[in-house]
Amino acid sequence: MEHEIGTHALQRENGERSKLKLLGLGLDRSLRGEEGVATYREQRILGMEDFAGLDGHLAISLASGINGKKRNFREVFEILKAFYFISSKKEKSEALKSAVNSAWDQCVRTFRGTTCQTPGACLTRDIVYREGNIGIWNVAKNNPAEIKRFSIGKYDPANPRHIWILEQLGITDSDLDSLER
């Protein structure tokens, strides 16, 4: 709920009410920042410390052949099943069942929109979750004042050009106070 309503819906509403209405739809290439902010907020609530999106990034990397071998659904599924099984802290039979379910769910997501049979053919959109999350954690570490502005609209806080645009237009965290009234 925090991910969709507390981030995406809030950013859209605030962006449409800001000085730059385009923030409601999103600045160019803002998806990485949007998903980064959404996963960052989820992690803060849940107390998670690892970067988000490893599973999706791994599945896409395996499918697209990061190691020189492109893979189809079945091949990625088998690797992910082993990964989840080895990573599990559950009893063996429960770990295997959980690994199968997790691998299946991730592969369905990774290969959506494809026949699942062509090696290398996958939807790469989920890459933005991990890359965006890492970028937002870096922003939080190096420029914590920017955190307040995360809700001003759909932009990428890790993109210096987006920050420059907001600063040139005078869109600051104080604008959030006026939006809340």
Short mmCIF file of N, CA and C in Angstrom, two decimals:
data_model
loop_
_atom_site.label_atom_id
_atom_site.label_comp_id
_atom_site.label_asym_id
_atom_site.label_seq_id
_atom_site.Cartn_x
_atom_site.Cartn_y
_atom_site.Cartn_z
N MET A 1 0.82 -1.18 0.00
CA MET A 1 0.00 0.00 0.00
C MET A 1 0.88 1.26 0.00
N GLU A 2 1.94 1.24 0.80
CA GLU A 2 2.85 2.39 0.82
C GLU A 2 3.46 2.62 -0.56
N HIS A 3 3.75 1.53 -1.25
CA HIS A 3 4.38 1.63 -2.57
C HIS A 3 3.45 2.33 -3.56
N GLU A 4 2.24 1.85 -3.71
CA GLU A 4 1.33 2.38 -4.74
C GLU A 4 0.66 3.68 -4.33
N ILE A 5 0.03 3.69 -3.16
CA ILE A 5 -0.72 4.87 -2.74
C ILE A 5 0.19 5.91 -2.10
N GLY A 6 1.04 5.45 -1.17
CA GLY A 6 1.90 6.36 -0.43
C GLY A 6 3.02 6.96 -1.26
N THR A 7 3.27 6.42 -2.43
CA THR A 7 4.30 6.99 -3.29
C THR A 7 3.73 7.39 -4.65
N HIS A 8 3.33 6.42 -5.47
CA HIS A 8 2.92 6.74 -6.84
C HIS A 8 1.70 7.66 -6.90
N ALA A 9 0.65 7.34 -6.17
CA ALA A 9 -0.56 8.17 -6.20
C ALA A 9 -0.29 9.54 -5.59
N LEU A 10 0.45 9.57 -4.49
CA LEU A 10 0.78 10.84 -3.84
C LEU A 10 1.64 11.71 -4.75
N GLN A 11 2.64 11.12 -5.39
CA GLN A 11 3.49 11.90 -6.30
C GLN A 11 2.66 12.47 -7.45
N ARG A 12 1.76 11.67 -7.98
CA ARG A 12 0.93 12.16 -9.09
C ARG A 12 0.06 13.33 -8.65
N GLU A 13 -0.62 13.16 -7.52
CA GLU A 13 -1.50 14.23 -7.02
C GLU A 13 -0.71 15.49 -6.72
N ASN A 14 0.39 15.37 -6.00
CA ASN A 14 1.20 16.54 -5.67
C ASN A 14 1.81 17.17 -6.92
N GLY A 15 2.25 16.33 -7.85
CA GLY A 15 2.84 16.85 -9.08
C GLY A 15 1.84 17.67 -9.89
N GLU A 16 0.60 17.20 -9.97
CA GLU A 16 -0.44 17.92 -10.71
C GLU A 16 -0.79 19.25 -10.05
N ARG A 17 -0.53 19.37 -8.76
CA ARG A 17 -0.83 20.61 -8.03
C ARG A 17 0.40 21.50 -7.88
N SER A 18 1.55 21.07 -8.41
CA SER A 18 2.79 21.84 -8.26
C SER A 18 2.92 22.92 -9.33
N LYS A 19 3.99 23.70 -9.23
CA LYS A 19 4.27 24.74 -10.23
C LYS A 19 4.53 24.13 -11.61
N LEU A 20 5.05 22.92 -11.64
CA LEU A 20 5.35 22.22 -12.89
C LEU A 20 4.39 21.04 -13.00
N LYS A 21 3.29 21.24 -13.66
CA LYS A 21 2.24 20.21 -13.76
C LYS A 21 2.75 18.89 -14.33
N LEU A 22 3.81 18.95 -15.14
CA LEU A 22 4.39 17.75 -15.72
C LEU A 22 4.85 16.76 -14.64
N LEU A 23 5.10 17.25 -13.44
CA LEU A 23 5.49 16.36 -12.34
C LEU A 23 4.38 15.36 -12.00
N GLY A 24 3.16 15.63 -12.41
CA GLY A 24 2.07 14.68 -12.21
C GLY A 24 2.21 13.44 -13.08
N LEU A 25 2.69 13.63 -14.29
CA LEU A 25 2.92 12.51 -15.21
C LEU A 25 4.34 11.97 -15.07
N GLY A 26 5.27 12.84 -14.78
CA GLY A 26 6.66 12.43 -14.60
C GLY A 26 7.59 13.09 -15.59
N LEU A 27 8.73 13.55 -15.08
CA LEU A 27 9.77 14.06 -15.96
C LEU A 27 10.33 12.89 -16.76
N ASP A 28 11.06 13.20 -17.82
CA ASP A 28 11.63 12.14 -18.65
C ASP A 28 12.52 11.21 -17.82
N ARG A 29 12.43 9.96 -18.09
CA ARG A 29 13.24 8.94 -17.41
C ARG A 29 13.11 9.01 -15.87
N SER A 30 11.90 9.27 -15.40
CA SER A 30 11.68 9.37 -13.95
C SER A 30 11.34 8.04 -13.30
N LEU A 31 11.07 7.00 -14.09
CA LEU A 31 10.62 5.72 -13.54
C LEU A 31 11.61 5.15 -12.53
N ARG A 32 12.89 5.23 -12.82
CA ARG A 32 13.91 4.72 -11.90
C ARG A 32 13.79 5.40 -10.54
N GLY A 33 13.61 6.70 -10.55
CA GLY A 33 13.46 7.44 -9.30
C GLY A 33 12.16 7.12 -8.58
N GLU A 34 11.07 7.02 -9.35
CA GLU A 34 9.77 6.69 -8.74
C GLU A 34 9.82 5.36 -8.02
N GLU A 35 10.31 4.34 -8.71
CA GLU A 35 10.37 3.00 -8.11
C GLU A 35 11.41 2.97 -6.99
N GLY A 36 12.48 3.73 -7.15
CA GLY A 36 13.48 3.81 -6.09
C GLY A 36 12.91 4.40 -4.81
N VAL A 37 12.15 5.48 -4.95
CA VAL A 37 11.51 6.11 -3.79
C VAL A 37 10.50 5.16 -3.17
N ALA A 38 9.69 4.51 -4.00
CA ALA A 38 8.66 3.60 -3.49
C ALA A 38 9.28 2.44 -2.71
N THR A 39 10.33 1.83 -3.26
CA THR A 39 10.97 0.71 -2.55
C THR A 39 11.72 1.19 -1.31
N TYR A 40 12.31 2.38 -1.38
CA TYR A 40 12.99 2.97 -0.22
C TYR A 40 12.00 3.14 0.93
N ARG A 41 10.82 3.66 0.62
CA ARG A 41 9.81 3.87 1.67
C ARG A 41 9.33 2.55 2.26
N GLU A 42 9.14 1.55 1.41
CA GLU A 42 8.76 0.23 1.91
C GLU A 42 9.83 -0.31 2.85
N GLN A 43 11.08 -0.16 2.46
CA GLN A 43 12.18 -0.67 3.28
C GLN A 43 12.25 0.05 4.62
N ARG A 44 12.00 1.33 4.63
CA ARG A 44 12.03 2.09 5.88
C ARG A 44 10.95 1.58 6.84
N ILE A 45 9.77 1.29 6.30
CA ILE A 45 8.66 0.80 7.12
C ILE A 45 8.95 -0.61 7.64
N LEU A 46 9.46 -1.47 6.76
CA LEU A 46 9.69 -2.87 7.12
C LEU A 46 11.03 -3.11 7.81
N GLY A 47 11.89 -2.09 7.86
CA GLY A 47 13.19 -2.24 8.50
C GLY A 47 14.18 -3.08 7.69
N MET A 48 14.00 -3.12 6.39
CA MET A 48 14.90 -3.91 5.54
C MET A 48 16.19 -3.13 5.29
N GLU A 49 17.30 -3.87 5.21
CA GLU A 49 18.59 -3.21 5.04
C GLU A 49 19.24 -3.48 3.69
N ASP A 50 18.86 -4.54 3.00
CA ASP A 50 19.44 -4.84 1.69
C ASP A 50 18.73 -4.02 0.62
N PHE A 51 19.44 -3.73 -0.46
CA PHE A 51 18.81 -3.04 -1.58
C PHE A 51 17.69 -3.90 -2.14
N ALA A 52 16.62 -3.27 -2.58
CA ALA A 52 15.46 -3.97 -3.14
C ALA A 52 15.73 -4.39 -4.58
N GLY A 53 14.99 -5.39 -5.04
CA GLY A 53 14.97 -5.74 -6.45
C GLY A 53 16.00 -6.72 -6.93
N LEU A 54 16.70 -7.39 -6.02
CA LEU A 54 17.73 -8.35 -6.45
C LEU A 54 17.12 -9.46 -7.30
N ASP A 55 16.00 -10.00 -6.89
CA ASP A 55 15.39 -11.13 -7.59
C ASP A 55 15.07 -10.79 -9.05
N GLY A 56 14.43 -9.66 -9.25
CA GLY A 56 14.08 -9.24 -10.60
C GLY A 56 15.31 -8.96 -11.45
N HIS A 57 16.27 -8.30 -10.84
CA HIS A 57 17.51 -7.98 -11.56
C HIS A 57 18.24 -9.26 -11.95
N LEU A 58 18.31 -10.21 -11.03
CA LEU A 58 18.97 -11.48 -11.31
C LEU A 58 18.26 -12.23 -12.43
N ALA A 59 16.94 -12.31 -12.36
CA ALA A 59 16.18 -13.03 -13.39
C ALA A 59 16.36 -12.41 -14.77
N ILE A 60 16.30 -11.10 -14.84
CA ILE A 60 16.49 -10.41 -16.13
C ILE A 60 17.91 -10.60 -16.64
N SER A 61 18.87 -10.51 -15.74
CA SER A 61 20.27 -10.71 -16.14
C SER A 61 20.50 -12.11 -16.67
N LEU A 62 19.95 -13.10 -16.00
CA LEU A 62 20.08 -14.49 -16.47
C LEU A 62 19.40 -14.68 -17.82
N ALA A 63 18.20 -14.15 -17.96
CA ALA A 63 17.45 -14.30 -19.22
C ALA A 63 18.17 -13.62 -20.38
N SER A 64 18.67 -12.42 -20.14
CA SER A 64 19.28 -11.66 -21.23
C SER A 64 20.71 -12.07 -21.53
N GLY A 65 21.25 -12.98 -20.74
CA GLY A 65 22.56 -13.55 -21.04
C GLY A 65 23.74 -12.73 -20.56
N ILE A 66 23.66 -12.23 -19.35
CA ILE A 66 24.75 -11.42 -18.82
C ILE A 66 26.08 -12.18 -18.81
N ASN A 67 25.99 -13.50 -18.74
CA ASN A 67 27.21 -14.32 -18.74
C ASN A 67 27.48 -14.95 -20.11
N GLY A 68 26.82 -14.42 -21.15
CA GLY A 68 27.06 -14.91 -22.50
C GLY A 68 26.09 -15.97 -22.98
N LYS A 69 25.17 -16.42 -22.12
CA LYS A 69 24.19 -17.44 -22.51
C LYS A 69 22.78 -16.92 -22.23
N LYS A 70 22.04 -16.62 -23.27
CA LYS A 70 20.65 -16.19 -23.10
C LYS A 70 19.81 -17.40 -22.70
N ARG A 71 18.80 -17.14 -21.85
CA ARG A 71 18.00 -18.24 -21.31
C ARG A 71 16.51 -18.00 -21.51
N ASN A 72 15.76 -19.11 -21.54
CA ASN A 72 14.30 -19.04 -21.62
C ASN A 72 13.72 -19.18 -20.21
N PHE A 73 12.41 -19.20 -20.13
CA PHE A 73 11.70 -19.29 -18.85
C PHE A 73 12.20 -20.48 -18.02
N ARG A 74 12.20 -21.65 -18.62
CA ARG A 74 12.54 -22.89 -17.89
C ARG A 74 13.96 -22.83 -17.32
N GLU A 75 14.90 -22.34 -18.11
CA GLU A 75 16.29 -22.28 -17.66
C GLU A 75 16.46 -21.29 -16.51
N VAL A 76 15.82 -20.14 -16.61
CA VAL A 76 15.89 -19.16 -15.52
C VAL A 76 15.18 -19.71 -14.29
N PHE A 77 14.04 -20.35 -14.48
CA PHE A 77 13.29 -20.95 -13.38
C PHE A 77 14.17 -21.92 -12.59
N GLU A 78 14.89 -22.80 -13.26
CA GLU A 78 15.72 -23.80 -12.58
C GLU A 78 16.83 -23.13 -11.76
N ILE A 79 17.44 -22.10 -12.30
CA ILE A 79 18.51 -21.39 -11.58
C ILE A 79 17.93 -20.66 -10.37
N LEU A 80 16.81 -19.97 -10.57
CA LEU A 80 16.19 -19.25 -9.45
C LEU A 80 15.70 -20.20 -8.37
N LYS A 81 15.16 -21.33 -8.77
CA LYS A 81 14.70 -22.32 -7.79
C LYS A 81 15.86 -22.74 -6.89
N ALA A 82 17.01 -23.02 -7.50
CA ALA A 82 18.19 -23.39 -6.72
C ALA A 82 18.64 -22.23 -5.83
N PHE A 83 18.61 -21.01 -6.37
CA PHE A 83 18.99 -19.82 -5.60
C PHE A 83 18.10 -19.64 -4.38
N TYR A 84 16.80 -19.71 -4.58
CA TYR A 84 15.86 -19.56 -3.46
C TYR A 84 16.00 -20.69 -2.45
N PHE A 85 16.21 -21.89 -2.93
CA PHE A 85 16.36 -23.04 -2.03
C PHE A 85 17.60 -22.87 -1.15
N ILE A 86 18.71 -22.53 -1.76
CA ILE A 86 19.97 -22.35 -1.01
C ILE A 86 19.87 -21.18 -0.04
N SER A 87 19.15 -20.14 -0.44
CA SER A 87 19.02 -18.93 0.39
C SER A 87 18.04 -19.10 1.54
N SER A 88 17.19 -20.12 1.48
CA SER A 88 16.14 -20.30 2.47
C SER A 88 16.69 -20.77 3.81
N LYS A 89 16.03 -20.33 4.85
CA LYS A 89 16.39 -20.77 6.20
C LYS A 89 15.31 -21.70 6.75
N LYS A 90 14.45 -22.19 5.86
CA LYS A 90 13.36 -23.07 6.26
C LYS A 90 13.80 -24.53 6.23
N GLU A 91 12.97 -25.39 6.79
CA GLU A 91 13.18 -26.84 6.75
C GLU A 91 13.15 -27.27 5.28
N LYS A 92 13.86 -28.35 4.94
CA LYS A 92 14.13 -28.73 3.56
C LYS A 92 12.88 -28.82 2.67
N SER A 93 11.85 -29.54 3.08
CA SER A 93 10.66 -29.70 2.23
C SER A 93 9.91 -28.38 2.06
N GLU A 94 9.84 -27.61 3.14
CA GLU A 94 9.18 -26.31 3.06
C GLU A 94 10.02 -25.34 2.22
N ALA A 95 11.34 -25.44 2.34
CA ALA A 95 12.24 -24.59 1.55
C ALA A 95 12.08 -24.86 0.06
N LEU A 96 11.96 -26.14 -0.31
CA LEU A 96 11.81 -26.49 -1.72
C LEU A 96 10.48 -25.97 -2.27
N LYS A 97 9.42 -26.15 -1.51
CA LYS A 97 8.10 -25.67 -1.95
C LYS A 97 8.12 -24.15 -2.12
N SER A 98 8.70 -23.46 -1.16
CA SER A 98 8.80 -22.01 -1.23
C SER A 98 9.68 -21.57 -2.40
N ALA A 99 10.77 -22.29 -2.63
CA ALA A 99 11.68 -21.96 -3.74
C ALA A 99 10.99 -22.11 -5.08
N VAL A 100 10.22 -23.18 -5.24
CA VAL A 100 9.48 -23.41 -6.49
C VAL A 100 8.48 -22.27 -6.72
N ASN A 101 7.73 -21.92 -5.68
CA ASN A 101 6.73 -20.85 -5.82
C ASN A 101 7.37 -19.51 -6.12
N SER A 102 8.45 -19.18 -5.41
CA SER A 102 9.13 -17.90 -5.62
C SER A 102 9.74 -17.82 -7.01
N ALA A 103 10.39 -18.91 -7.44
CA ALA A 103 11.01 -18.94 -8.78
C ALA A 103 9.94 -18.81 -9.86
N TRP A 104 8.83 -19.52 -9.68
CA TRP A 104 7.74 -19.45 -10.65
C TRP A 104 7.19 -18.02 -10.75
N ASP A 105 6.88 -17.42 -9.59
CA ASP A 105 6.33 -16.07 -9.58
C ASP A 105 7.28 -15.07 -10.25
N GLN A 106 8.57 -15.19 -9.95
CA GLN A 106 9.53 -14.26 -10.53
C GLN A 106 9.66 -14.46 -12.03
N CYS A 107 9.66 -15.69 -12.48
CA CYS A 107 9.77 -15.96 -13.92
C CYS A 107 8.52 -15.50 -14.68
N VAL A 108 7.35 -15.69 -14.09
CA VAL A 108 6.12 -15.20 -14.72
C VAL A 108 6.22 -13.69 -14.91
N ARG A 109 6.72 -13.00 -13.90
CA ARG A 109 6.88 -11.55 -13.98
C ARG A 109 7.94 -11.16 -15.02
N THR A 110 9.06 -11.85 -15.02
CA THR A 110 10.16 -11.52 -15.92
C THR A 110 9.82 -11.78 -17.38
N PHE A 111 9.10 -12.86 -17.63
CA PHE A 111 8.81 -13.25 -19.01
C PHE A 111 7.42 -12.82 -19.48
N ARG A 112 6.74 -11.96 -18.71
CA ARG A 112 5.40 -11.53 -19.14
C ARG A 112 5.49 -10.82 -20.49
N GLY A 113 4.50 -11.12 -21.32
CA GLY A 113 4.47 -10.53 -22.65
C GLY A 113 5.29 -11.27 -23.69
N THR A 114 5.87 -12.41 -23.32
CA THR A 114 6.67 -13.20 -24.26
C THR A 114 6.07 -14.61 -24.36
N THR A 115 6.63 -15.42 -25.24
CA THR A 115 6.19 -16.82 -25.34
C THR A 115 6.86 -17.67 -24.27
N CYS A 116 7.85 -17.13 -23.60
CA CYS A 116 8.63 -17.81 -22.55
C CYS A 116 9.59 -18.85 -23.13
N GLN A 117 9.62 -19.00 -24.43
CA GLN A 117 10.45 -20.04 -25.04
C GLN A 117 11.68 -19.49 -25.75
N THR A 118 11.71 -18.20 -26.04
CA THR A 118 12.83 -17.62 -26.77
C THR A 118 13.89 -17.15 -25.79
N PRO A 119 15.07 -17.76 -25.82
CA PRO A 119 16.14 -17.32 -24.93
C PRO A 119 16.45 -15.83 -25.13
N GLY A 120 16.53 -15.11 -24.04
CA GLY A 120 16.86 -13.69 -24.08
C GLY A 120 15.68 -12.76 -24.18
N ALA A 121 14.51 -13.28 -24.53
CA ALA A 121 13.32 -12.43 -24.67
C ALA A 121 12.62 -12.31 -23.32
N CYS A 122 12.72 -11.13 -22.73
CA CYS A 122 12.08 -10.90 -21.43
C CYS A 122 11.76 -9.42 -21.30
N LEU A 123 10.95 -9.09 -20.33
CA LEU A 123 10.62 -7.70 -20.05
C LEU A 123 11.65 -7.17 -19.07
N THR A 124 12.39 -6.15 -19.47
CA THR A 124 13.50 -5.64 -18.65
C THR A 124 13.09 -4.52 -17.71
N ARG A 125 11.83 -4.17 -17.66
CA ARG A 125 11.36 -3.04 -16.86
C ARG A 125 11.77 -3.14 -15.38
N ASP A 126 11.77 -4.33 -14.83
CA ASP A 126 12.03 -4.49 -13.40
C ASP A 126 13.46 -4.15 -12.99
N ILE A 127 14.34 -3.92 -13.94
CA ILE A 127 15.70 -3.48 -13.63
C ILE A 127 15.65 -2.18 -12.82
N VAL A 128 14.66 -1.33 -13.11
CA VAL A 128 14.59 -0.02 -12.46
C VAL A 128 14.38 -0.11 -10.95
N TYR A 129 13.79 -1.18 -10.47
CA TYR A 129 13.55 -1.29 -9.03
C TYR A 129 14.86 -1.30 -8.25
N ARG A 130 15.77 -2.16 -8.66
CA ARG A 130 17.05 -2.26 -7.94
C ARG A 130 17.92 -1.03 -8.19
N GLU A 131 18.07 -0.66 -9.46
CA GLU A 131 18.91 0.49 -9.77
C GLU A 131 18.36 1.76 -9.14
N GLY A 132 17.04 1.92 -9.18
CA GLY A 132 16.42 3.08 -8.56
C GLY A 132 16.58 3.08 -7.05
N ASN A 133 16.43 1.91 -6.44
CA ASN A 133 16.56 1.79 -4.99
C ASN A 133 17.98 2.15 -4.54
N ILE A 134 18.97 1.65 -5.25
CA ILE A 134 20.36 1.98 -4.92
C ILE A 134 20.59 3.48 -5.06
N GLY A 135 20.07 4.07 -6.14
CA GLY A 135 20.23 5.51 -6.34
C GLY A 135 19.59 6.33 -5.23
N ILE A 136 18.40 5.93 -4.79
CA ILE A 136 17.70 6.68 -3.74
C ILE A 136 18.41 6.53 -2.40
N TRP A 137 18.92 5.35 -2.09
CA TRP A 137 19.68 5.20 -0.85
C TRP A 137 20.93 6.08 -0.88
N ASN A 138 21.55 6.22 -2.04
CA ASN A 138 22.71 7.11 -2.17
C ASN A 138 22.30 8.56 -1.96
N VAL A 139 21.15 8.96 -2.50
CA VAL A 139 20.64 10.31 -2.28
C VAL A 139 20.38 10.52 -0.79
N ALA A 140 19.74 9.56 -0.15
CA ALA A 140 19.42 9.68 1.28
C ALA A 140 20.70 9.82 2.11
N LYS A 141 21.75 9.13 1.70
CA LYS A 141 23.01 9.19 2.43
C LYS A 141 23.76 10.50 2.17
N ASN A 142 23.83 10.91 0.91
CA ASN A 142 24.65 12.06 0.53
C ASN A 142 23.92 13.39 0.53
N ASN A 143 22.61 13.39 0.45
CA ASN A 143 21.82 14.62 0.42
C ASN A 143 20.49 14.39 1.14
N PRO A 144 20.54 14.15 2.45
CA PRO A 144 19.32 13.81 3.19
C PRO A 144 18.21 14.87 3.10
N ALA A 145 18.56 16.11 2.82
CA ALA A 145 17.54 17.16 2.70
C ALA A 145 16.60 16.88 1.53
N GLU A 146 17.07 16.16 0.52
CA GLU A 146 16.25 15.86 -0.66
C GLU A 146 15.09 14.92 -0.33
N ILE A 147 15.23 14.15 0.75
CA ILE A 147 14.18 13.19 1.13
C ILE A 147 12.84 13.90 1.29
N LYS A 148 12.84 15.08 1.86
CA LYS A 148 11.59 15.83 2.08
C LYS A 148 10.87 16.10 0.76
N ARG A 149 11.63 16.25 -0.32
CA ARG A 149 11.03 16.61 -1.61
C ARG A 149 10.59 15.38 -2.43
N PHE A 150 10.81 14.17 -1.94
CA PHE A 150 10.46 12.96 -2.68
C PHE A 150 8.99 12.93 -3.11
N SER A 151 8.12 13.59 -2.38
CA SER A 151 6.68 13.53 -2.68
C SER A 151 6.18 14.67 -3.55
N ILE A 152 7.06 15.55 -3.99
CA ILE A 152 6.64 16.73 -4.76
C ILE A 152 6.07 16.37 -6.12
N GLY A 153 6.44 15.20 -6.65
CA GLY A 153 5.97 14.77 -7.96
C GLY A 153 6.84 13.63 -8.47
N LYS A 154 6.62 13.28 -9.73
CA LYS A 154 7.33 12.15 -10.34
C LYS A 154 8.60 12.64 -11.01
N TYR A 155 9.72 12.46 -10.33
CA TYR A 155 11.03 12.84 -10.83
C TYR A 155 12.03 11.85 -10.25
N ASP A 156 13.25 11.91 -10.73
CA ASP A 156 14.29 11.02 -10.21
C ASP A 156 15.25 11.83 -9.34
N PRO A 157 15.17 11.69 -8.03
CA PRO A 157 16.04 12.44 -7.13
C PRO A 157 17.53 12.15 -7.32
N ALA A 158 17.86 11.05 -7.99
CA ALA A 158 19.26 10.72 -8.25
C ALA A 158 19.74 11.29 -9.59
N ASN A 159 18.86 11.95 -10.31
CA ASN A 159 19.21 12.53 -11.61
C ASN A 159 19.51 14.02 -11.42
N PRO A 160 20.79 14.42 -11.56
CA PRO A 160 21.15 15.83 -11.33
C PRO A 160 20.37 16.81 -12.22
N ARG A 161 20.01 16.40 -13.41
CA ARG A 161 19.25 17.28 -14.30
C ARG A 161 17.85 17.53 -13.76
N HIS A 162 17.25 16.52 -13.17
CA HIS A 162 15.92 16.70 -12.57
C HIS A 162 16.01 17.66 -11.38
N ILE A 163 17.04 17.50 -10.57
CA ILE A 163 17.23 18.40 -9.43
C ILE A 163 17.42 19.83 -9.93
N TRP A 164 18.22 19.99 -10.97
CA TRP A 164 18.46 21.31 -11.56
C TRP A 164 17.15 21.94 -12.03
N ILE A 165 16.30 21.16 -12.70
CA ILE A 165 15.01 21.66 -13.19
C ILE A 165 14.16 22.15 -12.01
N LEU A 166 14.07 21.34 -10.96
CA LEU A 166 13.26 21.73 -9.80
C LEU A 166 13.82 23.00 -9.16
N GLU A 167 15.13 23.09 -9.07
CA GLU A 167 15.74 24.27 -8.45
C GLU A 167 15.56 25.51 -9.33
N GLN A 168 15.67 25.37 -10.65
CA GLN A 168 15.48 26.50 -11.55
C GLN A 168 14.06 27.05 -11.46
N LEU A 169 13.10 26.17 -11.25
CA LEU A 169 11.70 26.58 -11.14
C LEU A 169 11.30 26.95 -9.72
N GLY A 170 12.24 26.81 -8.79
CA GLY A 170 11.95 27.15 -7.41
C GLY A 170 11.01 26.18 -6.72
N ILE A 171 11.02 24.93 -7.17
CA ILE A 171 10.17 23.91 -6.55
C ILE A 171 10.97 23.28 -5.42
N THR A 172 10.59 23.61 -4.21
CA THR A 172 11.34 23.17 -3.04
C THR A 172 10.46 22.36 -2.11
N ASP A 173 11.08 21.88 -1.04
CA ASP A 173 10.31 21.12 -0.06
C ASP A 173 9.25 21.99 0.61
N SER A 174 9.45 23.29 0.64
CA SER A 174 8.43 24.16 1.24
C SER A 174 7.14 24.16 0.41
N ASP A 175 7.25 23.82 -0.89
CA ASP A 175 6.04 23.70 -1.72
C ASP A 175 5.14 22.58 -1.21
N LEU A 176 5.72 21.58 -0.59
CA LEU A 176 4.90 20.49 -0.04
C LEU A 176 3.96 21.01 1.04
N ASP A 177 4.46 21.96 1.84
CA ASP A 177 3.61 22.53 2.89
C ASP A 177 2.38 23.20 2.29
N SER A 178 2.57 23.94 1.19
CA SER A 178 1.43 24.61 0.57
C SER A 178 0.49 23.61 -0.10
N LEU A 179 1.03 22.49 -0.59
CA LEU A 179 0.18 21.46 -1.20
C LEU A 179 -0.66 20.74 -0.15
N GLU A 180 -0.14 20.66 1.07
CA GLU A 180 -0.85 19.95 2.14
C GLU A 180 -2.01 20.77 2.69
N ARG A 181 -2.03 22.07 2.42
CA ARG A 181 -3.12 22.92 2.93
C ARG A 181 -4.37 22.77 2.13
#
